[in-house]
Coordinates of C-alpha atoms and ligand atoms in Angstrom, one line a residue:
M1 CA 41.6 20.5 -11.5
T2 CA 43.3 18.0 -10.8
V3 CA 45.8 16.1 -13.0
E4 CA 43.9 12.9 -12.1
A5 CA 40.8 14.7 -13.3
R6 CA 42.1 15.6 -16.6
R7 CA 44.0 12.3 -17.5
P8 CA 43.3 11.4 -21.0
D9 CA 40.4 8.7 -20.9
T10 CA 42.6 6.2 -23.2
A11 CA 45.2 6.1 -21.2
A12 CA 43.2 5.9 -18.1
R13 CA 41.6 2.6 -19.5
A14 CA 45.0 1.2 -20.4
E15 CA 46.0 1.8 -16.9
G16 CA 43.2 0.1 -15.4
A17 CA 43.6 -2.7 -17.5
G18 CA 43.6 -5.8 -15.4
T19 CA 43.4 -4.4 -11.7
A20 CA 40.3 -5.6 -9.3
P21 CA 38.6 -3.6 -7.3
A22 CA 40.8 -2.7 -4.3
P23 CA 39.9 -4.5 -1.1
S24 CA 39.5 -2.6 2.5
G25 CA 42.5 -2.7 5.1
P26 CA 45.7 -0.4 5.4
L27 CA 47.2 0.3 1.8
L28 CA 50.5 -1.2 2.9
S29 CA 51.2 -4.1 5.3
V30 CA 54.9 -5.1 6.3
R31 CA 55.9 -8.0 8.0
D32 CA 59.4 -9.4 9.0
L33 CA 61.1 -7.9 6.2
T34 CA 64.7 -8.9 6.2
M35 CA 67.8 -8.3 3.7
T36 CA 70.7 -9.8 4.0
F37 CA 73.8 -8.8 1.4
P38 CA 76.5 -11.1 0.7
G39 CA 79.7 -10.3 2.8
R40 CA 82.5 -8.4 0.9
R41 CA 85.5 -10.3 -0.4
S42 CA 88.8 -9.3 1.2
A43 CA 92.2 -9.0 -1.0
S44 CA 92.5 -12.7 -0.1
G45 CA 89.0 -13.8 -1.9
R46 CA 87.5 -14.8 1.4
R47 CA 84.3 -13.6 1.7
G48 CA 83.2 -11.4 5.1
A49 CA 80.1 -12.3 7.2
P50 CA 76.6 -11.5 5.7
V51 CA 75.5 -8.4 6.4
R52 CA 71.7 -8.2 7.5
A53 CA 70.8 -4.5 6.2
V54 CA 67.2 -5.1 7.5
D55 CA 66.5 -7.3 10.2
G56 CA 62.5 -7.7 10.6
V57 CA 60.8 -4.7 10.2
S58 CA 56.8 -4.8 10.3
F59 CA 54.5 -2.1 10.0
D60 CA 51.2 -0.9 8.5
L61 CA 50.7 2.0 6.5
A62 CA 47.0 3.4 5.7
A63 CA 45.8 5.4 2.4
G64 CA 46.7 8.9 2.8
E65 CA 49.4 8.6 5.7
T66 CA 52.6 9.6 6.1
L67 CA 55.2 7.3 8.0
G68 CA 58.3 9.1 8.6
L69 CA 61.5 6.6 8.9
V70 CA 64.4 7.6 10.9
G71 CA 67.5 6.7 12.0
E72 CA 71.4 7.3 11.7
S73 CA 73.1 6.7 8.1
G74 CA 73.3 2.8 7.9
C75 CA 70.3 1.9 9.8
G76 CA 68.5 0.0 7.0
K77 CA 65.8 2.6 6.2
S78 CA 66.8 3.4 2.6
T79 CA 67.1 -0.5 1.8
T80 CA 63.8 -0.6 3.7
G81 CA 62.5 1.9 1.3
R82 CA 64.1 0.2 -1.9
M83 CA 62.5 -3.4 -1.1
L84 CA 58.7 -1.7 -0.7
V85 CA 59.1 -0.6 -4.3
R86 CA 60.8 -3.7 -5.2
L87 CA 63.8 -2.2 -6.4
L88 CA 65.4 -4.7 -4.1
E89 CA 64.2 -8.0 -3.9
P90 CA 64.1 -8.8 0.4
T91 CA 65.5 -12.1 1.6
S92 CA 62.4 -12.7 3.6
G93 CA 59.0 -11.5 4.9
S94 CA 56.1 -9.9 2.9
I95 CA 54.7 -7.4 1.4
T96 CA 51.1 -6.8 0.8
F97 CA 50.0 -3.4 -1.4
D98 CA 46.3 -2.7 -1.1
G99 CA 45.4 -6.4 -0.2
R100 CA 47.8 -7.8 -2.3
D101 CA 51.3 -9.8 -1.7
I102 CA 53.4 -8.2 -4.3
T103 CA 56.9 -9.5 -2.3
R104 CA 57.6 -12.2 -4.8
L105 CA 55.7 -11.2 -8.2
S106 CA 57.6 -11.1 -11.5
Q107 CA 58.3 -8.0 -13.1
R108 CA 55.6 -8.7 -15.0
G109 CA 53.0 -9.6 -12.2
L110 CA 54.2 -6.1 -10.7
R111 CA 53.3 -4.3 -13.7
P112 CA 49.5 -3.4 -12.7
H113 CA 50.7 -2.3 -9.6
R114 CA 53.9 -0.6 -9.8
R115 CA 52.1 2.6 -11.3
H116 CA 51.2 2.7 -7.4
L117 CA 54.1 2.4 -6.0
Q118 CA 56.7 5.0 -7.0
M119 CA 59.5 6.5 -5.5
V120 CA 61.4 10.2 -4.7
F121 CA 65.3 9.8 -4.6
Q122 CA 68.0 12.0 -2.4
D123 CA 69.9 13.3 -5.0
P124 CA 67.6 15.0 -7.7
H125 CA 70.3 15.8 -10.4
S126 CA 72.0 12.2 -10.2
S127 CA 68.5 10.5 -10.3
L128 CA 67.4 12.1 -13.4
N129 CA 69.0 11.4 -17.0
P130 CA 70.9 14.3 -18.0
R131 CA 70.9 13.5 -21.9
Q132 CA 67.1 13.2 -21.4
T133 CA 64.5 16.7 -21.5
V134 CA 62.1 16.9 -18.7
A135 CA 59.1 15.8 -21.1
R136 CA 61.0 12.7 -21.5
I137 CA 61.8 12.2 -18.0
I138 CA 58.2 12.9 -16.8
S139 CA 56.7 10.7 -19.9
D140 CA 58.7 7.8 -19.3
P141 CA 56.5 6.0 -16.7
L142 CA 53.7 6.9 -18.8
L143 CA 54.8 5.6 -22.0
V144 CA 55.8 2.0 -20.2
Q145 CA 52.3 1.8 -19.0
G146 CA 51.0 2.3 -22.7
W147 CA 50.1 5.9 -23.0
S148 CA 50.6 7.5 -26.7
A149 CA 53.5 9.9 -26.9
S150 CA 50.8 12.9 -27.2
D151 CA 48.7 12.2 -24.2
A152 CA 52.0 11.4 -22.0
R153 CA 53.8 14.9 -23.2
R154 CA 50.2 16.8 -22.3
R155 CA 50.5 15.1 -19.1
A156 CA 53.9 15.7 -18.1
A157 CA 53.2 19.5 -18.9
E158 CA 50.0 19.2 -16.6
L159 CA 52.5 17.7 -14.1
M160 CA 55.3 20.5 -13.9
D161 CA 52.6 22.7 -13.3
L162 CA 51.2 20.8 -10.7
V163 CA 54.5 20.9 -8.9
G164 CA 55.1 24.7 -9.6
L165 CA 57.7 24.1 -13.0
I166 CA 56.9 26.2 -16.0
P167 CA 55.2 23.8 -18.5
E168 CA 57.3 25.9 -21.3
H169 CA 60.5 24.6 -19.8
I170 CA 59.4 21.2 -20.7
D171 CA 61.8 20.6 -23.7
R172 CA 64.7 21.8 -21.3
Y173 CA 67.4 19.2 -19.8
P174 CA 68.2 18.3 -16.2
H175 CA 71.2 20.3 -15.8
E176 CA 69.2 23.8 -16.5
F177 CA 67.1 23.8 -13.2
S178 CA 68.2 24.4 -9.8
G179 CA 68.3 21.5 -7.1
G180 CA 65.6 22.3 -5.7
Q181 CA 63.5 22.6 -9.5
A182 CA 65.2 19.3 -10.4
Q183 CA 63.5 17.7 -7.1
R184 CA 60.3 18.8 -8.4
I185 CA 61.2 17.3 -11.8
G186 CA 61.8 13.8 -10.0
I187 CA 58.5 14.6 -7.7
A188 CA 56.6 15.1 -11.2
R189 CA 58.0 11.8 -12.5
S190 CA 57.1 10.1 -9.7
L191 CA 53.2 11.7 -10.0
A192 CA 52.9 10.3 -13.5
T193 CA 51.2 7.4 -13.0
S194 CA 48.7 8.7 -10.4
P195 CA 50.7 6.2 -7.7
R196 CA 48.8 5.7 -4.1
L197 CA 52.1 5.6 -2.3
I198 CA 55.6 7.5 -2.7
V199 CA 58.6 6.3 -0.9
A200 CA 60.8 9.6 -0.3
D201 CA 64.5 8.6 0.2
E202 CA 65.8 11.5 2.1
P203 CA 63.9 13.9 -0.4
V204 CA 65.1 17.2 0.9
S205 CA 68.5 16.2 2.4
A206 CA 70.7 17.6 -0.4
L207 CA 68.9 20.8 -0.8
D208 CA 69.4 24.6 0.8
V209 CA 67.5 25.0 4.2
S210 CA 65.3 27.1 2.7
V211 CA 64.3 25.0 -0.3
Q212 CA 63.7 22.1 1.7
A213 CA 60.6 24.3 3.2
Q214 CA 59.4 24.6 -0.1
I215 CA 59.7 21.1 -1.5
V216 CA 58.0 19.6 2.1
N217 CA 55.1 22.3 1.7
L218 CA 54.7 21.1 -1.9
M219 CA 54.9 16.9 -0.8
E220 CA 52.4 18.2 1.9
R221 CA 50.1 20.0 -0.4
L222 CA 50.2 16.9 -3.0
R223 CA 49.3 14.7 -0.5
R224 CA 46.2 16.3 0.5
E225 CA 45.1 17.0 -2.9
L226 CA 46.0 13.8 -4.5
D227 CA 45.3 11.8 -1.5
L228 CA 48.7 9.9 -1.3
A229 CA 50.3 8.2 1.4
Y230 CA 54.4 8.4 1.8
V231 CA 57.0 6.2 3.6
F232 CA 58.9 9.5 4.5
I233 CA 63.1 8.2 5.0
A234 CA 65.3 11.0 6.4
H235 CA 67.7 11.8 9.1
D236 CA 66.8 15.0 10.1
L237 CA 63.9 14.9 12.9
S238 CA 62.6 18.4 12.3
V239 CA 61.6 17.5 8.9
V240 CA 59.8 14.4 9.7
K241 CA 58.0 15.7 12.6
R242 CA 56.7 18.3 9.8
V243 CA 55.4 16.1 7.6
S244 CA 54.6 12.4 9.4
D245 CA 51.6 11.1 11.1
R246 CA 53.7 8.5 12.6
V247 CA 57.2 7.8 13.1
A248 CA 59.2 4.4 13.0
V249 CA 62.6 4.9 14.5
M250 CA 65.1 2.2 13.0
Y251 CA 68.5 1.0 14.4
L252 CA 70.9 -1.6 13.2
G253 CA 68.0 -2.8 10.9
R254 CA 65.5 -2.8 13.3
I255 CA 62.2 -0.7 14.3
V256 CA 63.1 0.3 17.8
E257 CA 60.2 2.6 18.3
I258 CA 56.8 3.4 16.2
G259 CA 54.0 5.5 16.9
E260 CA 51.8 8.6 16.5
K261 CA 54.2 11.4 16.0
R262 CA 53.2 13.8 18.8
A263 CA 53.5 10.9 21.2
L264 CA 56.7 9.8 20.1
Y265 CA 58.0 13.3 20.0
E266 CA 57.0 14.6 23.1
S267 CA 58.0 11.0 25.5
P268 CA 60.2 9.3 23.4
Q269 CA 60.0 5.9 25.5
H270 CA 63.3 3.9 23.5
P271 CA 66.7 5.5 24.7
Y272 CA 67.7 5.8 20.9
T273 CA 64.7 7.8 20.2
R274 CA 65.8 9.8 23.0
A275 CA 68.8 10.6 21.9
L276 CA 68.2 11.5 18.4
L277 CA 65.3 13.8 19.6
S278 CA 67.8 15.4 22.2
A279 CA 70.1 16.5 19.6
V280 CA 67.2 18.1 17.5
P281 CA 68.0 21.9 17.8
L282 CA 64.8 23.5 19.7
P283 CA 63.5 26.9 18.2
D284 CA 63.5 28.8 21.8
P285 CA 67.1 29.7 22.4
A286 CA 66.2 29.9 26.3
A287 CA 64.9 26.2 25.9
E288 CA 67.7 24.9 23.6
R289 CA 70.5 26.3 26.2
R290 CA 68.4 24.2 29.4
R291 CA 67.9 21.0 27.2
E292 CA 70.1 18.2 28.5
R293 CA 72.1 16.5 25.3
I294 CA 72.2 12.5 25.2
V295 CA 75.6 11.7 24.0
L296 CA 75.8 8.3 22.8
L297 CA 79.2 6.2 23.0
G298 CA 80.7 5.4 19.7
D299 CA 79.3 4.6 16.4
P300 CA 76.6 2.3 15.6
P301 CA 78.4 -1.5 15.1
S302 CA 78.2 -2.9 11.7
P303 CA 75.2 -5.1 10.6
A304 CA 77.5 -7.5 9.8
A305 CA 78.6 -8.2 13.5
P306 CA 75.6 -6.8 15.6
P307 CA 76.1 -7.1 19.1
P308 CA 74.1 -10.0 21.2
G309 CA 70.5 -9.3 23.1
C310 CA 69.8 -5.5 22.3
T311 CA 71.6 -4.3 19.8
F312 CA 71.7 -1.0 21.1
H313 CA 73.1 -1.9 24.7
P314 CA 76.8 -1.0 23.6
R315 CA 75.9 2.7 23.5
C316 CA 72.7 2.7 25.7
P317 CA 72.8 5.1 28.7
K318 CA 70.3 2.5 30.5
A319 CA 71.8 -0.7 29.6
Q320 CA 71.5 -3.4 32.0
D321 CA 72.8 -7.2 32.2
V322 CA 69.6 -8.5 30.4
C323 CA 70.1 -6.3 27.7
R324 CA 73.5 -8.0 26.6
T325 CA 71.8 -11.6 26.2
D326 CA 67.8 -11.2 25.7
R327 CA 66.7 -9.2 22.8
P328 CA 64.0 -7.0 23.4
L329 CA 60.7 -7.3 20.7
L330 CA 58.4 -4.4 20.1
R331 CA 55.4 -4.6 22.6
I332 CA 53.3 -1.6 23.4
A333 CA 54.4 1.0 26.0
A334 CA 52.7 4.5 26.1
S335 CA 50.4 4.0 23.5
R336 CA 53.5 3.2 20.9
E337 CA 55.3 0.1 20.2
V338 CA 58.9 0.0 21.8
A339 CA 61.7 -2.6 21.9
C340 CA 63.2 -2.1 25.0
H341 CA 63.3 -4.1 28.1
F342 CA 62.9 -0.6 30.4
P343 CA 60.9 1.8 28.1
G344 CA 60.3 5.1 29.4
D345 CA 62.3 7.8 31.4
Ligands
SF4_401 FE1 68.9 0.3 26.4 FE2 68.4 -2.3 27.6 FE3 66.5 -0.8 26.3 FE4 68.4 -1.8 25.0 S1 66.8 -3.0 26.1 S2 67.8 0.6 24.5 S3 70.3 -1.4 26.1 S4 67.8 -0.3 28.1

């Protein structure tokens, strides 16, 4: 029996209060999402140029689907994830969840939707309050939703069982758990309110490789059993390949390629995607020796001073004159969307 099925009736009523039947369509629809941070102040007090961390991100996500969001550090993927669950307020653009525009809802207006939108963080220990027991950590979202303390505690124990923790450890503190176990606590907390979408921000990158596989397997099982949708943010393309149905590649705040996983991994169309994939180790040593690595020049430019035209052009082995002046928009190429004037090989 699933935890959802065992939810106490009283709490289920409290959770359902004020929500209307869901319309059909994508579970999540993101349009032209941008985030601009104010520039840093220098020692002289002058403020630097604003930083466009996310620059016009758009995608849809179906119920039960996983979208992998990949790119180098600083590409805007984590900022995007935090905007999706409204931990950050977008500068512009829209986020439609289950047919309702939640972009500008107040915290009070967001409350009926909040339970369906949860987040799992990268560093499990730093995302858990060290002074709270596991019971309190997992119960907290339920208490906010109006559950009684006893029902919330019972549900917390069920969730510990669901994620592979021992329910009898419910009164322990985070430091008494390993990194992998702590991430299971974080996942249990995210599941407490029966969400439909979880944004997982580098959920395994702080863990040992063997533990990573266990957490990925757990998230896969939970997705199947609970019909979850994930936005799975990672820089490790091997991990993303395992969990995703579709993949979006971000560079300097923009999606440069987005499409079905198999097509994207087998025939990447954007030079940046090709470079990222060429660095993923292959399981076959002979294939690994034969494979040609694409080494990108330099580091990504600062989002405070992005290059004109295609922002990838200073590092792109295929760059031509038009790339230095004209920004390529996402358009269909080889059954996915690519932002490149010269997609393909
Ligand atoms: Fe490279 Fe030009 Fe395509 Fe940008 S538009 S990725 S610079 S080929």
